[in-house]
Coordinates of C-alpha atoms in Angstrom, one line a residue:
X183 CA 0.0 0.0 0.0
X184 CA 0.9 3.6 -0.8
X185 CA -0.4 6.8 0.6
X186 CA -2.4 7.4 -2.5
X187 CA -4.0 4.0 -1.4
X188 CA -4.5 5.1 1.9
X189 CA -5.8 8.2 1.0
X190 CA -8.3 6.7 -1.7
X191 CA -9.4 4.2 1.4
X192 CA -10.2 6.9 3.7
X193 CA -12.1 8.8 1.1
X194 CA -14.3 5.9 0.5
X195 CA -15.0 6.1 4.2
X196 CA -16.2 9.3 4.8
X197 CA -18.2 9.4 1.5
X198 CA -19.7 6.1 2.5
X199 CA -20.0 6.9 5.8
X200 CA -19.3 3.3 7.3
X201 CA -16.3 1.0 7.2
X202 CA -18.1 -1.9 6.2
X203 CA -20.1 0.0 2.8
X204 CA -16.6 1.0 2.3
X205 CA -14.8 -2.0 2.3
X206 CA -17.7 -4.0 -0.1
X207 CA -17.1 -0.6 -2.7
X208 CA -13.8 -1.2 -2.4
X209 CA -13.5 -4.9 -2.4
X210 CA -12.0 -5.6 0.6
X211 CA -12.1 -6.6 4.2
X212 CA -13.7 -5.0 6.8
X213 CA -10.7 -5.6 9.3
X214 CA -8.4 -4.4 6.5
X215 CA -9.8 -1.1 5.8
X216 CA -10.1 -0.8 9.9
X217 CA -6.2 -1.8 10.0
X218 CA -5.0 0.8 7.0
X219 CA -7.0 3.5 8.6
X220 CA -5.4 3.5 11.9
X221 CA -2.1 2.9 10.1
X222 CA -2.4 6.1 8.8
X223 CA -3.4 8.0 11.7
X224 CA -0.5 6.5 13.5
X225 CA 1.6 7.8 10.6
X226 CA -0.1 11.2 10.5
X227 CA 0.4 11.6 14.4
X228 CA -3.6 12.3 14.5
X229 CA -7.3 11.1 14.6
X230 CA -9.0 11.4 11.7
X231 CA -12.0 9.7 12.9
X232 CA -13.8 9.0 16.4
X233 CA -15.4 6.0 16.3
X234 CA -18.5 4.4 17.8
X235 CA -20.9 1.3 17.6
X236 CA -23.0 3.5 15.4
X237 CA -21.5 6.0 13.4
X238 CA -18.2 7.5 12.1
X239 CA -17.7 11.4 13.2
X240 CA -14.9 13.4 11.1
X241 CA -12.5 15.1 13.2
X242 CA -12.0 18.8 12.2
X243 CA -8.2 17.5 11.5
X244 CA -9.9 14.8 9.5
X245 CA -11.9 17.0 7.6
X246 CA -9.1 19.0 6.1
X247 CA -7.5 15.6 5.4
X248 CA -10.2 14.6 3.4
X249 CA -10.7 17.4 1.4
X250 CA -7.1 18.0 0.6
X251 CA -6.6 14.5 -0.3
X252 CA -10.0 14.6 -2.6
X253 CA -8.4 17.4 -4.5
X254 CA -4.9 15.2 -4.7
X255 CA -6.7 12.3 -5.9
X256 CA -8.7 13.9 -8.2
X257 CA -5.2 15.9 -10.2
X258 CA -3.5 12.6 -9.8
X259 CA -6.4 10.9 -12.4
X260 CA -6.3 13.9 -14.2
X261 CA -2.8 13.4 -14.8
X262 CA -3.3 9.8 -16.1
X263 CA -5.7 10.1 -18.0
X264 CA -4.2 13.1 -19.9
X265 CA -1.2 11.1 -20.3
X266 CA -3.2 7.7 -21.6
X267 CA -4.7 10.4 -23.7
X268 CA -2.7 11.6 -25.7
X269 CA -1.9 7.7 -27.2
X270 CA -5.6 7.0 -27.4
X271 CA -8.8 7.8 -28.4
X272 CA -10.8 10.0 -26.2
X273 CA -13.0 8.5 -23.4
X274 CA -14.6 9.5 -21.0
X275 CA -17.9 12.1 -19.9
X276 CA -17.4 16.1 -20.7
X277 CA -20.1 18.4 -18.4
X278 CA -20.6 21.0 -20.9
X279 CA -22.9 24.1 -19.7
X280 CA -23.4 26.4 -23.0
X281 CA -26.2 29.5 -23.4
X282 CA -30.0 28.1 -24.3
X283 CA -30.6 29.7 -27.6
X284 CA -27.1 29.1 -29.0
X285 CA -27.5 25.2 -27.8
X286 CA -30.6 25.3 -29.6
X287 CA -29.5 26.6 -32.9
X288 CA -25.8 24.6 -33.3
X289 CA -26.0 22.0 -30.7
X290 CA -29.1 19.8 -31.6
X291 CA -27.1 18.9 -34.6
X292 CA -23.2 18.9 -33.6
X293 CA -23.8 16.8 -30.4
X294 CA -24.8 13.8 -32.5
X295 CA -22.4 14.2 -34.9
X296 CA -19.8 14.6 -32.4
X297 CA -20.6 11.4 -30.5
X298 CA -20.6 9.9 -34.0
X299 CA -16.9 10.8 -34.8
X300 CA -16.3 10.1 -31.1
X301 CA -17.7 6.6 -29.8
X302 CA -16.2 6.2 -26.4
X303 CA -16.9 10.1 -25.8
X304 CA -20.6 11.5 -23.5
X305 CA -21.4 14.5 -22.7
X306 CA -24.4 15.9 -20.2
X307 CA -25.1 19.5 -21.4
X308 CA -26.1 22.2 -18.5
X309 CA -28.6 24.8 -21.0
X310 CA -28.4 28.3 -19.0
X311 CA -27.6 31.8 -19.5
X312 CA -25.9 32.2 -16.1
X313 CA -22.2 31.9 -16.0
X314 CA -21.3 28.7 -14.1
X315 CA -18.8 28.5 -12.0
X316 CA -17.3 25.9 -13.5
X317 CA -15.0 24.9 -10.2
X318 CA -17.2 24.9 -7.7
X319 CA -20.1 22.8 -10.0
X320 CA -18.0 20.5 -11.4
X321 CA -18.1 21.4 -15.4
X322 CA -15.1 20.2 -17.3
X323 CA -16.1 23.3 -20.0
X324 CA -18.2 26.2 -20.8
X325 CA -19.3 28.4 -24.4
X326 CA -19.5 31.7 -23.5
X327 CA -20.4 34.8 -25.4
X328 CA -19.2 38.1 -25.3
X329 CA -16.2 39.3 -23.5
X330 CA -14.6 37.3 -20.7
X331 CA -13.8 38.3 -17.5
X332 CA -10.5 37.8 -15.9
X333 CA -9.6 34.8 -14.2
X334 CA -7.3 31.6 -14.3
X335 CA -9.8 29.8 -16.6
X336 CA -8.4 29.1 -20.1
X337 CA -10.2 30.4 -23.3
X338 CA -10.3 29.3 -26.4
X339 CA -11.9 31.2 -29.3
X340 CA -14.5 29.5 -31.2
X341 CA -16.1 31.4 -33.7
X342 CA -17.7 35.4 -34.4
X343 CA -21.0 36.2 -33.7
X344 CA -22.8 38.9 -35.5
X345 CA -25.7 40.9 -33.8
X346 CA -28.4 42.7 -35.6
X347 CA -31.0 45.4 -34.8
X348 CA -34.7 44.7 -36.2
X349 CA -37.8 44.9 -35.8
X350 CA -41.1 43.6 -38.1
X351 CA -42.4 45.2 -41.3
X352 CA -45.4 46.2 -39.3
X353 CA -43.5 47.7 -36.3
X354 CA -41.8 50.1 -38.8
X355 CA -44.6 50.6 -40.6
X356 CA -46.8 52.2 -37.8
X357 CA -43.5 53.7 -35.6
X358 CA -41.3 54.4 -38.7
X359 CA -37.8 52.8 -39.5
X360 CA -34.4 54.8 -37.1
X361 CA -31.9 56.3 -39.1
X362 CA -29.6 57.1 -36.4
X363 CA -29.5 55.5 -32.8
X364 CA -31.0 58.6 -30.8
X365 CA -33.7 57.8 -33.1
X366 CA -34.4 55.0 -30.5
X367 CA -35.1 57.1 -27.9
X368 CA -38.6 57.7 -29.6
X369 CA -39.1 53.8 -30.2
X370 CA -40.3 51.1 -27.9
X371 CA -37.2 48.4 -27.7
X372 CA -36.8 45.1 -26.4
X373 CA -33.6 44.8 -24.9
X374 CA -32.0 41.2 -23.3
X375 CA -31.8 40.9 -19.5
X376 CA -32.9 42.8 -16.2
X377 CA -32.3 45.6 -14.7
X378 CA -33.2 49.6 -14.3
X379 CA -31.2 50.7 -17.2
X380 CA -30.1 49.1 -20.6
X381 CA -27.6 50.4 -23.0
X382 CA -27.2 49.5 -26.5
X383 CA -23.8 50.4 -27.9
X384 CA -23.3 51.5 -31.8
X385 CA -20.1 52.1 -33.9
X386 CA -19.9 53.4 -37.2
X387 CA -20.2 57.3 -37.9
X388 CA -17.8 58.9 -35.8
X389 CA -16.7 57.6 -31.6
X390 CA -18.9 54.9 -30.7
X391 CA -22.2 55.5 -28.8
X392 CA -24.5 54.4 -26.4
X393 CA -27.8 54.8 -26.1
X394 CA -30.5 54.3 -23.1
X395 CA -32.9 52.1 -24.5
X396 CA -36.6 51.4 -22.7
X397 CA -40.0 49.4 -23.8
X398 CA -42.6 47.9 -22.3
X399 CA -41.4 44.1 -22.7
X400 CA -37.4 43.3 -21.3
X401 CA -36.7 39.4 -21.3
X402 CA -33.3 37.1 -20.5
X403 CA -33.8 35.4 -23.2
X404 CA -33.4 35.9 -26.8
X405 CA -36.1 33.2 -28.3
X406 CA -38.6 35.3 -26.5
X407 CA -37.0 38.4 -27.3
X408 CA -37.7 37.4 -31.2
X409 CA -41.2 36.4 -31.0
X410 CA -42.0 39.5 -29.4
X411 CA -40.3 41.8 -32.0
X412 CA -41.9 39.4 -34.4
X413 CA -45.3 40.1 -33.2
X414 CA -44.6 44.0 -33.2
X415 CA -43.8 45.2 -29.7
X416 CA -41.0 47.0 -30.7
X417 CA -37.2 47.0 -32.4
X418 CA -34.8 44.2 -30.4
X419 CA -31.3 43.3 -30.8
X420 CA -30.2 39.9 -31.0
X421 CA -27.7 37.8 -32.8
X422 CA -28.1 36.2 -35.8
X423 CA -28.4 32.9 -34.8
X424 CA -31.5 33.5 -33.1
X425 CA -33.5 36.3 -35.5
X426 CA -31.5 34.8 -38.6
X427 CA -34.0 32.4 -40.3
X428 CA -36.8 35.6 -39.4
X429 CA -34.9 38.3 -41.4
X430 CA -34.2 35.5 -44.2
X431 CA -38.0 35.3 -44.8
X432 CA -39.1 39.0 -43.8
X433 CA -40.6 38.4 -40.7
X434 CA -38.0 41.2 -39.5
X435 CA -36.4 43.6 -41.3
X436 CA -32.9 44.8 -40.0
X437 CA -32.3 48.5 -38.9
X438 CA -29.6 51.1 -38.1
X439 CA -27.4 48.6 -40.3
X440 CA -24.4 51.5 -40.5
X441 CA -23.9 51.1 -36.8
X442 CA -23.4 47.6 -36.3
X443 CA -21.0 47.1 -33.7
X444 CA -18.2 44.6 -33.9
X445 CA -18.7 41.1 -33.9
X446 CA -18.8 39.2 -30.4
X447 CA -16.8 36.2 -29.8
X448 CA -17.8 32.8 -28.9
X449 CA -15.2 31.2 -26.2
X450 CA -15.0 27.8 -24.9
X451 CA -13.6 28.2 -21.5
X452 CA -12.2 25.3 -18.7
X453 CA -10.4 24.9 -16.0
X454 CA -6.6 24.7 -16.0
X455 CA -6.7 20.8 -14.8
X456 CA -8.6 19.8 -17.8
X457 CA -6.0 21.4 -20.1
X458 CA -4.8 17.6 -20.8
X459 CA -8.3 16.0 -21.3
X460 CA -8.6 14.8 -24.2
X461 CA -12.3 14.4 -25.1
X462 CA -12.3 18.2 -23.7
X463 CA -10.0 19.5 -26.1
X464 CA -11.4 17.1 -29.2
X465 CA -14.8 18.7 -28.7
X466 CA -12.9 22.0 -28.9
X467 CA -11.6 21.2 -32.4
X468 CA -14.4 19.9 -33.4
X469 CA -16.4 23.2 -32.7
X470 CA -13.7 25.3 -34.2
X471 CA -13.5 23.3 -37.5
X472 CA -17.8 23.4 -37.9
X473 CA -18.4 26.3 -37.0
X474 CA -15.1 28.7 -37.0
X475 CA -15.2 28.7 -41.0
X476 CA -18.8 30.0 -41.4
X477 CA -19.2 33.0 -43.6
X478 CA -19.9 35.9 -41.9
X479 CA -19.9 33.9 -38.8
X480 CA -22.8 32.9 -36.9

């Protein structure tokens, strides 16, 4: 036995709370589990445990133990399976958490053919417009839109997004079509997310410029956002992933087209530990080779 074994053995314990569930998990004796245990709290020079004919308790010292080695174990697997990796196929499960209506537009169709290409490969896919935190949840990866803030996750860039401002034929029709943004001022909007005050930003003519935009409708979500502006509540702003097959058939009509801002960038991010993982960084490539090359990106 080593200490990674004796460490792996004590883990077992306290997440199975018993000595005997964690010897039949583990395979082994009761009285050898027991033995190792002690062993190591005679090596440690501490209890780890206090036990009684009932239950287990975790000594505060124990509790540290036990979280420091869970950390250990868990960079020690990383670490051999990013090695084993890099010979073989990927294996294994990526937790993915991606934004709802991008998931919905690319996803549906890349998952499967991802899992195609990649047989011994799953993925469970988180669909929500919060940023995870991918440490503290558990994901091995994230897409994010948009800029990034700082931290010690690693980015990757995946591919442009293009954002629009439109509203429907009939909206313009009744309201009149905005040549420049202050124009908006005068125009019920439907802007994404919550708060008091939103601010849509637009380039072009001269320094860039922002503009205080209200309505009557304001939504976290840019489906929503699309049927509404659709249905003639007012002029939105969205990407083109989500409004694009509407403007394609005229169900919205772009506007203020000279002030497009600049693209926004779609970024899969991960933790530094998965850097090595192999099914992490295949579904990576994969994304960048579908969808990086798209004209006038997505």
């Amino acid at each position: 036995m080593n200490p990674f074994e004796d460490m792996r053995i004590f883990c077992q314990v306290m997440d199975s709370g018993s000595f005997t569930a964690a010897a039949d998990q583990l395979g082994l004796s009761k009285q050898f589990v027991s033995r190792r245990l002690m062993q190591l709290e005679e090596r440690l020079g501490v209890r780890l445990l206090n036990r009684s004919t009932r239950r287990l308790d975790v000594t505060p010292l124990g509790q540290s133990y036990y979280e420091s080695a869970l950390r250990l174990l868990s960079e020690v697997e990383q670490v051999e399976q990013g090695i084993a990796g890099q010979t073989t196929e990927p294996r294994g499960t990526i937790r993915l958490s991606a934004p709802l209506s991008f998931a919905l537009a690319h996803l549906g169709c890349l998952l499967p053919e991802f899992l195609q290409r990649y047989r011994d490969v799953t993925v469970e896919v988180d669909l929500s417009d919060r940023p995870v935190d991918l440490l503290g949840e558990g994901y091995d990866l994230a897409l994010r839109i948009g800029v990034l803030e700082d931290s010690t996750l690693i980015a990757r860039r995946i591919a442009s997004i293009q954002r629009v401002y439109c509203a429907s034929p009939a909206y313009l029709a009744e309201h009149g079509t905005p040549d420049k943004p202050e124009d908006l001022l005068k125009h019920d909007c439907l802007p994404y997310g919550h708060g008091r005050q939103v601010q849509w930003r637009f380039e072009g003519q001269g320094k860039p410029l922002t503009v205080n935009v209200t309505g009557r409708m304001r939504v976290n979500n840019g489906e929503l956002l699309k049927d509404a502006a659709i249905a003639g509540m007012g002029i939105t702003y969205l990407p083109t992933f989500i409004v694009g097959a509407a403007l394609k058939d005229g169900r919205l009509v772009p506007v203020l087209e000279d002030f497009r801002p600049e693209p926004l960038t779609l970024s899969a991010v991960y933790p530094q530990h998965r850097q090595g993982s192999r099914p992490v960084q295949a579904f990576i490539e994969f994304l960048r080779e579908r969808l990086d090359q798209r004209e006038g990106g997505l």
